[in-house]
Amino acid sequence: MSRQPRSAMSSGGRRSRIAAPVLSMILLGHHGGVNGVSLSPDGKLVVSGGEDKTLRIWRSDTGQCLMKIKGYMKGHSDFMNAVEFSPDGKQIASASKDRTVKLWDPTTGQCLRTLKGHDDWVLSVCYSPRGDLLATASGDKTIRLWSLKGMMKSGGRSKRGSGSSGDSGGKVSARVFSGHRGSVGSVAFSPDGTLLASGSWDQSVKLWNVSSGVCEGTLQGHHDAVDAVAFSPDGTL
């Protein structure tokens, strides 16, 4: 069966032909739902995490599973809700129902740090464009903004490969953004890193000033939970 191009309206009001996407590969190996996937910046790796409590790293060209990280002492103690590569591809962040976020070295599988502070499930993670900040969203109705500058200066290593926000291996501090009346399901940085958008189960989207932590606006209109937010590439939407 041949692909039938679909029509889409351009900004100038003219119709353009867009080829329908084609399934190129299915990656099998998880034993349960897959709740998060992320592509490395160079496009060579895919990371996935889900309800089997494992983090898997795959080659995007062949589908080969290069690494599986599992186990209470090394990995999360409950299922993962989200995973994301850092902008430089040197870290992976994973968010879990166990209320923690873990930072991983994708080349060795080593846990670099465990970030603790949320009082409920961590539902979303997002690196800033420069990779020096990590935003996390939780069922505790808050967003935490973690500064990773201390880790970057120390090479991202911590004693024994993991630890809370106060252990050795470079300081990781967090600011708390509060204002939503329901669980926060998603966060996203603007392309220039100055704004943070958050979508909540309170049916609203909030825009936060990253520097000051002030909520600069609340977008309302949805009639159910907002589970995903994103900025346009130029940051205007």
PDB file of C-alpha atoms in Angstrom:
ATOM      1  CA  MET A   1       0.000   0.000   0.000  1.00  0.00           C
ATOM      2  CA  SER A   2       1.459   3.340  -0.993  1.00  0.00           C
ATOM      3  CA  ARG A   3       1.515   6.317   1.317  1.00  0.00           C
ATOM      4  CA  GLN A   4      -1.046   8.997   0.635  1.00  0.00           C
ATOM      5  CA  PRO A   5       0.264  12.501   1.389  1.00  0.00           C
ATOM      6  CA  ARG A   6      -2.009  14.541   3.612  1.00  0.00           C
ATOM      7  CA  SER A   7      -2.886  18.186   3.072  1.00  0.00           C
ATOM      8  CA  ALA A   8      -2.123  20.882   5.614  1.00  0.00           C
ATOM      9  CA  MET A   9      -2.845  24.602   5.535  1.00  0.00           C
ATOM     10  CA  SER A  10       0.257  26.805   5.458  1.00  0.00           C
ATOM     11  CA  SER A  11       0.519  30.180   7.177  1.00  0.00           C
ATOM     12  CA  GLY A  12      -0.173  31.847   3.841  1.00  0.00           C
ATOM     13  CA  GLY A  13      -3.446  30.017   3.395  1.00  0.00           C
ATOM     14  CA  ARG A  14      -2.133  27.573   0.781  1.00  0.00           C
ATOM     15  CA  ARG A  15      -2.269  23.803   1.129  1.00  0.00           C
ATOM     16  CA  SER A  16       0.989  21.890   1.362  1.00  0.00           C
ATOM     17  CA  ARG A  17       1.560  18.170   0.965  1.00  0.00           C
ATOM     18  CA  ILE A  18       2.879  16.382   4.071  1.00  0.00           C
ATOM     19  CA  ALA A  19       3.841  12.710   3.871  1.00  0.00           C
ATOM     20  CA  ALA A  20       2.249  10.521   6.523  1.00  0.00           C
ATOM     21  CA  PRO A  21       4.717   9.162   9.125  1.00  0.00           C
ATOM     22  CA  VAL A  22       5.941   5.602   8.632  1.00  0.00           C
ATOM     23  CA  LEU A  23       6.620   3.143  11.464  1.00  0.00           C
ATOM     24  CA  SER A  24      10.258   2.115  11.125  1.00  0.00           C
ATOM     25  CA  MET A  25      10.903   0.074  14.266  1.00  0.00           C
ATOM     26  CA  ILE A  26       9.319  -1.394  17.412  1.00  0.00           C
ATOM     27  CA  LEU A  27      11.503  -1.708  20.514  1.00  0.00           C
ATOM     28  CA  LEU A  28      10.517  -4.647  22.704  1.00  0.00           C
ATOM     29  CA  GLY A  29      11.787  -5.558  26.167  1.00  0.00           C
ATOM     30  CA  HIS A  30       9.817  -3.731  28.855  1.00  0.00           C
ATOM     31  CA  HIS A  31       7.441  -5.798  30.990  1.00  0.00           C
ATOM     32  CA  GLY A  32       4.700  -3.263  31.551  1.00  0.00           C
ATOM     33  CA  GLY A  33       3.646   0.139  30.342  1.00  0.00           C
ATOM     34  CA  VAL A  34       6.285   2.494  28.940  1.00  0.00           C
ATOM     35  CA  ASN A  35       5.622   5.930  30.423  1.00  0.00           C
ATOM     36  CA  GLY A  36       8.558   7.935  29.083  1.00  0.00           C
ATOM     37  CA  VAL A  37      10.910   8.043  26.097  1.00  0.00           C
ATOM     38  CA  SER A  38      13.581  10.502  24.999  1.00  0.00           C
ATOM     39  CA  LEU A  39      15.927  10.761  22.025  1.00  0.00           C
ATOM     40  CA  SER A  40      19.551  11.769  22.592  1.00  0.00           C
ATOM     41  CA  PRO A  41      20.583  15.112  21.063  1.00  0.00           C
ATOM     42  CA  ASP A  42      22.683  13.375  18.371  1.00  0.00           C
ATOM     43  CA  GLY A  43      19.798  11.032  17.547  1.00  0.00           C
ATOM     44  CA  LYS A  44      21.841   7.881  18.156  1.00  0.00           C
ATOM     45  CA  LEU A  45      20.226   6.682  21.399  1.00  0.00           C
ATOM     46  CA  VAL A  46      16.743   6.272  22.813  1.00  0.00           C
ATOM     47  CA  VAL A  47      16.048   5.981  26.538  1.00  0.00           C
ATOM     48  CA  SER A  48      12.817   4.518  27.880  1.00  0.00           C
ATOM     49  CA  GLY A  49      11.385   4.003  31.351  1.00  0.00           C
ATOM     50  CA  GLY A  50       8.190   2.506  32.654  1.00  0.00           C
ATOM     51  CA  GLU A  51       6.199   0.390  35.028  1.00  0.00           C
ATOM     52  CA  ASP A  52       8.734  -2.454  35.241  1.00  0.00           C
ATOM     53  CA  LYS A  53      11.027  -0.030  37.149  1.00  0.00           C
ATOM     54  CA  THR A  54      13.760  -0.375  34.504  1.00  0.00           C
ATOM     55  CA  LEU A  55      15.584   2.203  32.471  1.00  0.00           C
ATOM     56  CA  ARG A  56      16.591   0.955  29.017  1.00  0.00           C
ATOM     57  CA  ILE A  57      18.962   2.550  26.521  1.00  0.00           C
ATOM     58  CA  TRP A  58      18.616   1.558  22.865  1.00  0.00           C
ATOM     59  CA  ARG A  59      20.434   2.196  19.593  1.00  0.00           C
ATOM     60  CA  SER A  60      18.066   4.179  17.405  1.00  0.00           C
ATOM     61  CA  ASP A  61      19.395   2.722  14.136  1.00  0.00           C
ATOM     62  CA  THR A  62      19.200  -0.988  14.993  1.00  0.00           C
ATOM     63  CA  GLY A  63      16.891  -1.148  18.016  1.00  0.00           C
ATOM     64  CA  GLN A  64      19.532  -3.000  20.034  1.00  0.00           C
ATOM     65  CA  CYS A  65      19.142  -2.629  23.794  1.00  0.00           C
ATOM     66  CA  LEU A  66      22.547  -1.474  25.016  1.00  0.00           C
ATOM     67  CA  MET A  67      21.751  -1.239  28.709  1.00  0.00           C
ATOM     68  CA  LYS A  68      19.090  -2.173  31.250  1.00  0.00           C
ATOM     69  CA  ILE A  69      19.190  -0.597  34.693  1.00  0.00           C
ATOM     70  CA  LYS A  70      17.103  -2.263  37.378  1.00  0.00           C
ATOM     71  CA  GLY A  71      17.173  -2.979  41.070  1.00  0.00           C
ATOM     72  CA  TYR A  72      16.202  -1.240  44.287  1.00  0.00           C
ATOM     73  CA  MET A  73      19.774  -0.380  45.312  1.00  0.00           C
ATOM     74  CA  LYS A  74      20.679   1.012  41.887  1.00  0.00           C
ATOM     75  CA  GLY A  75      17.420   2.130  40.334  1.00  0.00           C
ATOM     76  CA  HIS A  76      13.988   3.338  41.320  1.00  0.00           C
ATOM     77  CA  SER A  77      11.892   1.430  43.847  1.00  0.00           C
ATOM     78  CA  ASP A  78       8.691   2.124  41.923  1.00  0.00           C
ATOM     79  CA  PHE A  79       7.713   2.727  38.316  1.00  0.00           C
ATOM     80  CA  MET A  80       8.999   5.624  36.233  1.00  0.00           C
ATOM     81  CA  ASN A  81       6.782   8.372  34.854  1.00  0.00           C
ATOM     82  CA  ALA A  82       9.227  10.291  32.648  1.00  0.00           C
ATOM     83  CA  VAL A  83      12.797  10.236  31.286  1.00  0.00           C
ATOM     84  CA  GLU A  84      14.843  12.832  29.427  1.00  0.00           C
ATOM     85  CA  PHE A  85      18.332  13.291  27.983  1.00  0.00           C
ATOM     86  CA  SER A  86      20.240  16.425  28.934  1.00  0.00           C
ATOM     87  CA  PRO A  87      20.970  18.877  26.086  1.00  0.00           C
ATOM     88  CA  ASP A  88      24.588  17.673  25.838  1.00  0.00           C
ATOM     89  CA  GLY A  89      23.577  13.993  25.990  1.00  0.00           C
ATOM     90  CA  LYS A  90      25.808  13.313  29.003  1.00  0.00           C
ATOM     91  CA  GLN A  91      23.006  12.760  31.505  1.00  0.00           C
ATOM     92  CA  ILE A  92      19.595  11.152  31.715  1.00  0.00           C
ATOM     93  CA  ALA A  93      16.994  12.249  34.251  1.00  0.00           C
ATOM     94  CA  SER A  94      14.253   9.867  35.366  1.00  0.00           C
ATOM     95  CA  ALA A  95      11.157  10.699  37.410  1.00  0.00           C
ATOM     96  CA  SER A  96       9.413   8.079  39.495  1.00  0.00           C
ATOM     97  CA  LYS A  97       6.395   7.209  41.582  1.00  0.00           C
ATOM     98  CA  ASP A  98       8.903   6.662  44.434  1.00  0.00           C
ATOM     99  CA  ARG A  99       8.999  10.501  44.753  1.00  0.00           C
ATOM    100  CA  THR A 100      12.588  10.817  43.545  1.00  0.00           C
ATOM    101  CA  VAL A 101      14.454  11.921  40.449  1.00  0.00           C
ATOM    102  CA  LYS A 102      17.632  10.133  39.453  1.00  0.00           C
ATOM    103  CA  LEU A 103      20.417  11.383  37.208  1.00  0.00           C
ATOM    104  CA  TRP A 104      22.282   8.761  35.164  1.00  0.00           C
ATOM    105  CA  ASP A 105      25.425   8.463  33.074  1.00  0.00           C
ATOM    106  CA  PRO A 106      24.193   6.934  29.781  1.00  0.00           C
ATOM    107  CA  THR A 107      27.600   5.487  28.932  1.00  0.00           C
ATOM    108  CA  THR A 108      28.123   3.526  32.175  1.00  0.00           C
ATOM    109  CA  GLY A 109      24.651   3.234  33.703  1.00  0.00           C
ATOM    110  CA  GLN A 110      25.960   4.793  36.916  1.00  0.00           C
ATOM    111  CA  CYS A 111      23.492   6.708  39.068  1.00  0.00           C
ATOM    112  CA  LEU A 112      25.112  10.118  39.482  1.00  0.00           C
ATOM    113  CA  ARG A 113      22.626  11.574  41.928  1.00  0.00           C
ATOM    114  CA  THR A 114      19.234  11.010  43.528  1.00  0.00           C
ATOM    115  CA  LEU A 115      17.191  14.173  44.017  1.00  0.00           C
ATOM    116  CA  LYS A 116      14.772  14.066  46.947  1.00  0.00           C
ATOM    117  CA  GLY A 117      12.264  16.642  48.122  1.00  0.00           C
ATOM    118  CA  HIS A 118       8.895  16.019  46.484  1.00  0.00           C
ATOM    119  CA  ASP A 119       6.133  14.655  48.718  1.00  0.00           C
ATOM    120  CA  ASP A 120       4.295  12.733  45.995  1.00  0.00           C
ATOM    121  CA  TRP A 121       4.893  11.093  42.624  1.00  0.00           C
ATOM    122  CA  VAL A 122       7.270  12.926  40.291  1.00  0.00           C
ATOM    123  CA  LEU A 123       5.418  13.120  36.989  1.00  0.00           C
ATOM    124  CA  SER A 124       7.675  15.121  34.660  1.00  0.00           C
ATOM    125  CA  VAL A 125      11.287  16.257  34.193  1.00  0.00           C
ATOM    126  CA  CYS A 126      12.785  18.828  31.853  1.00  0.00           C
ATOM    127  CA  TYR A 127      16.321  20.189  31.405  1.00  0.00           C
ATOM    128  CA  SER A 128      16.880  23.861  30.655  1.00  0.00           C
ATOM    129  CA  PRO A 129      18.372  24.603  27.210  1.00  0.00           C
ATOM    130  CA  ARG A 130      21.851  25.033  28.733  1.00  0.00           C
ATOM    131  CA  GLY A 131      21.479  21.945  30.937  1.00  0.00           C
ATOM    132  CA  ASP A 132      22.314  23.790  34.156  1.00  0.00           C
ATOM    133  CA  LEU A 133      18.777  23.548  35.550  1.00  0.00           C
ATOM    134  CA  LEU A 134      16.345  20.670  35.906  1.00  0.00           C
ATOM    135  CA  ALA A 135      12.630  21.253  36.429  1.00  0.00           C
ATOM    136  CA  THR A 136      10.535  18.544  38.064  1.00  0.00           C
ATOM    137  CA  ALA A 137       6.747  18.396  38.445  1.00  0.00           C
ATOM    138  CA  SER A 138       4.896  16.381  41.053  1.00  0.00           C
ATOM    139  CA  GLY A 139       1.612  15.185  42.451  1.00  0.00           C
ATOM    140  CA  ASP A 140       2.393  17.330  45.500  1.00  0.00           C
ATOM    141  CA  LYS A 141       1.183  20.342  43.401  1.00  0.00           C
ATOM    142  CA  THR A 142       4.656  21.887  43.210  1.00  0.00           C
ATOM    143  CA  ILE A 143       7.473  22.369  40.726  1.00  0.00           C
ATOM    144  CA  ARG A 144      11.063  22.143  41.843  1.00  0.00           C
ATOM    145  CA  LEU A 145      13.863  23.841  39.968  1.00  0.00           C
ATOM    146  CA  TRP A 146      17.184  22.152  40.675  1.00  0.00           C
ATOM    147  CA  SER A 147      20.485  23.884  40.007  1.00  0.00           C
ATOM    148  CA  LEU A 148      22.974  21.414  38.528  1.00  0.00           C
ATOM    149  CA  LYS A 149      25.878  23.874  38.329  1.00  0.00           C
ATOM    150  CA  GLY A 150      27.657  22.232  41.262  1.00  0.00           C
ATOM    151  CA  MET A 151      27.444  18.838  39.571  1.00  0.00           C
ATOM    152  CA  MET A 152      28.677  20.268  36.282  1.00  0.00           C
ATOM    153  CA  LYS A 153      31.754  21.724  37.989  1.00  0.00           C
ATOM    154  CA  SER A 154      32.510  18.446  39.775  1.00  0.00           C
ATOM    155  CA  GLY A 155      32.065  16.375  36.647  1.00  0.00           C
ATOM    156  CA  GLY A 156      28.649  15.107  37.734  1.00  0.00           C
ATOM    157  CA  ARG A 157      30.063  12.420  40.034  1.00  0.00           C
ATOM    158  CA  SER A 158      28.900  11.901  43.574  1.00  0.00           C
ATOM    159  CA  LYS A 159      30.200   9.670  46.338  1.00  0.00           C
ATOM    160  CA  ARG A 160      29.253   6.035  45.701  1.00  0.00           C
ATOM    161  CA  GLY A 161      27.351   7.083  42.601  1.00  0.00           C
ATOM    162  CA  SER A 162      24.212   8.427  44.262  1.00  0.00           C
ATOM    163  CA  GLY A 163      22.881  10.485  47.095  1.00  0.00           C
ATOM    164  CA  SER A 164      20.433  13.121  48.169  1.00  0.00           C
ATOM    165  CA  SER A 165      20.656  16.795  47.312  1.00  0.00           C
ATOM    166  CA  GLY A 166      23.012  17.415  50.213  1.00  0.00           C
ATOM    167  CA  ASP A 167      25.739  14.805  49.666  1.00  0.00           C
ATOM    168  CA  SER A 168      29.203  15.195  48.162  1.00  0.00           C
ATOM    169  CA  GLY A 169      30.005  15.444  44.486  1.00  0.00           C
ATOM    170  CA  GLY A 170      28.788  19.017  43.971  1.00  0.00           C
ATOM    171  CA  LYS A 171      25.899  20.831  45.595  1.00  0.00           C
ATOM    172  CA  VAL A 172      22.425  20.513  44.082  1.00  0.00           C
ATOM    173  CA  SER A 173      19.987  23.098  45.383  1.00  0.00           C
ATOM    174  CA  ALA A 174      16.297  23.455  44.578  1.00  0.00           C
ATOM    175  CA  ARG A 175      13.712  26.224  44.467  1.00  0.00           C
ATOM    176  CA  VAL A 176      10.037  25.403  44.921  1.00  0.00           C
ATOM    177  CA  PHE A 177       7.349  26.978  42.719  1.00  0.00           C
ATOM    178  CA  SER A 178       3.870  26.767  44.259  1.00  0.00           C
ATOM    179  CA  GLY A 179       0.537  27.944  42.909  1.00  0.00           C
ATOM    180  CA  HIS A 180      -1.270  25.061  41.249  1.00  0.00           C
ATOM    181  CA  ARG A 181      -4.309  23.588  43.021  1.00  0.00           C
ATOM    182  CA  GLY A 182      -3.776  20.109  41.597  1.00  0.00           C
ATOM    183  CA  SER A 183      -1.003  17.715  40.614  1.00  0.00           C
ATOM    184  CA  VAL A 184       1.479  19.178  38.130  1.00  0.00           C
ATOM    185  CA  GLY A 185       1.728  16.773  35.202  1.00  0.00           C
ATOM    186  CA  SER A 186       4.179  18.477  32.853  1.00  0.00           C
ATOM    187  CA  VAL A 187       6.862  21.174  32.637  1.00  0.00           C
ATOM    188  CA  ALA A 188       8.715  22.727  29.696  1.00  0.00           C
ATOM    189  CA  PHE A 189      11.339  25.459  29.305  1.00  0.00           C
ATOM    190  CA  SER A 190      11.104  28.158  26.677  1.00  0.00           C
ATOM    191  CA  PRO A 191      13.869  27.983  24.017  1.00  0.00           C
ATOM    192  CA  ASP A 192      15.768  30.851  25.654  1.00  0.00           C
ATOM    193  CA  GLY A 193      15.395  29.327  29.134  1.00  0.00           C
ATOM    194  CA  THR A 194      13.759  32.390  30.691  1.00  0.00           C
ATOM    195  CA  LEU A 195      10.255  30.931  31.107  1.00  0.00           C
ATOM    196  CA  LEU A 196       8.931  27.658  32.461  1.00  0.00           C
ATOM    197  CA  ALA A 197       5.470  26.382  31.527  1.00  0.00           C
ATOM    198  CA  SER A 198       3.593  23.957  33.785  1.00  0.00           C
ATOM    199  CA  GLY A 199       0.427  22.006  33.059  1.00  0.00           C
ATOM    200  CA  SER A 200      -1.718  20.836  35.937  1.00  0.00           C
ATOM    201  CA  TRP A 201      -4.620  18.607  36.821  1.00  0.00           C
ATOM    202  CA  ASP A 202      -6.304  21.806  38.053  1.00  0.00           C
ATOM    203  CA  GLN A 203      -7.028  22.394  34.315  1.00  0.00           C
ATOM    204  CA  SER A 204      -4.630  25.330  34.014  1.00  0.00           C
ATOM    205  CA  VAL A 205      -1.247  26.212  32.522  1.00  0.00           C
ATOM    206  CA  LYS A 206       1.071  28.578  34.358  1.00  0.00           C
ATOM    207  CA  LEU A 207       4.050  30.534  33.011  1.00  0.00           C
ATOM    208  CA  TRP A 208       6.884  31.114  35.472  1.00  0.00           C
ATOM    209  CA  ASN A 209       9.831  33.486  35.376  1.00  0.00           C
ATOM    210  CA  VAL A 210      12.799  31.141  35.840  1.00  0.00           C
ATOM    211  CA  SER A 211      15.012  33.798  37.411  1.00  0.00           C
ATOM    212  CA  SER A 212      12.546  35.198  39.951  1.00  0.00           C
ATOM    213  CA  GLY A 213      10.151  32.278  40.389  1.00  0.00           C
ATOM    214  CA  VAL A 214       7.194  34.620  39.871  1.00  0.00           C
ATOM    215  CA  CYS A 215       4.129  33.305  38.048  1.00  0.00           C
ATOM    216  CA  GLU A 216       3.735  35.666  35.100  1.00  0.00           C
ATOM    217  CA  GLY A 217       0.417  34.326  33.871  1.00  0.00           C
ATOM    218  CA  THR A 218      -2.194  31.583  34.154  1.00  0.00           C
ATOM    219  CA  LEU A 219      -3.833  30.152  31.034  1.00  0.00           C
ATOM    220  CA  GLN A 220      -7.310  28.748  31.582  1.00  0.00           C
ATOM    221  CA  GLY A 221      -9.823  27.130  29.278  1.00  0.00           C
ATOM    222  CA  HIS A 222      -9.290  23.370  29.510  1.00  0.00           C
ATOM    223  CA  HIS A 223     -12.068  21.285  31.049  1.00  0.00           C
ATOM    224  CA  ASP A 224      -9.853  18.481  32.310  1.00  0.00           C
ATOM    225  CA  ALA A 225      -6.283  17.795  33.404  1.00  0.00           C
ATOM    226  CA  VAL A 226      -3.432  19.289  31.365  1.00  0.00           C
ATOM    227  CA  ASP A 227      -0.885  16.497  30.958  1.00  0.00           C
ATOM    228  CA  ALA A 228       1.531  18.024  28.425  1.00  0.00           C
ATOM    229  CA  VAL A 229       2.934  21.471  27.642  1.00  0.00           C
ATOM    230  CA  ALA A 230       5.450  22.695  25.045  1.00  0.00           C
ATOM    231  CA  PHE A 231       6.773  25.925  23.529  1.00  0.00           C
ATOM    232  CA  SER A 232       7.051  26.587  19.809  1.00  0.00           C
ATOM    233  CA  PRO A 233      10.664  26.535  18.482  1.00  0.00           C
ATOM    234  CA  ASP A 234      10.824  30.337  18.366  1.00  0.00           C
ATOM    235  CA  GLY A 235       9.320  30.686  21.840  1.00  0.00           C
ATOM    236  CA  THR A 236       6.408  32.882  20.752  1.00  0.00           C
ATOM    237  CA  LEU A 237       3.783  30.213  21.482  1.00  0.00           C
TER     238      LEU A 237
END
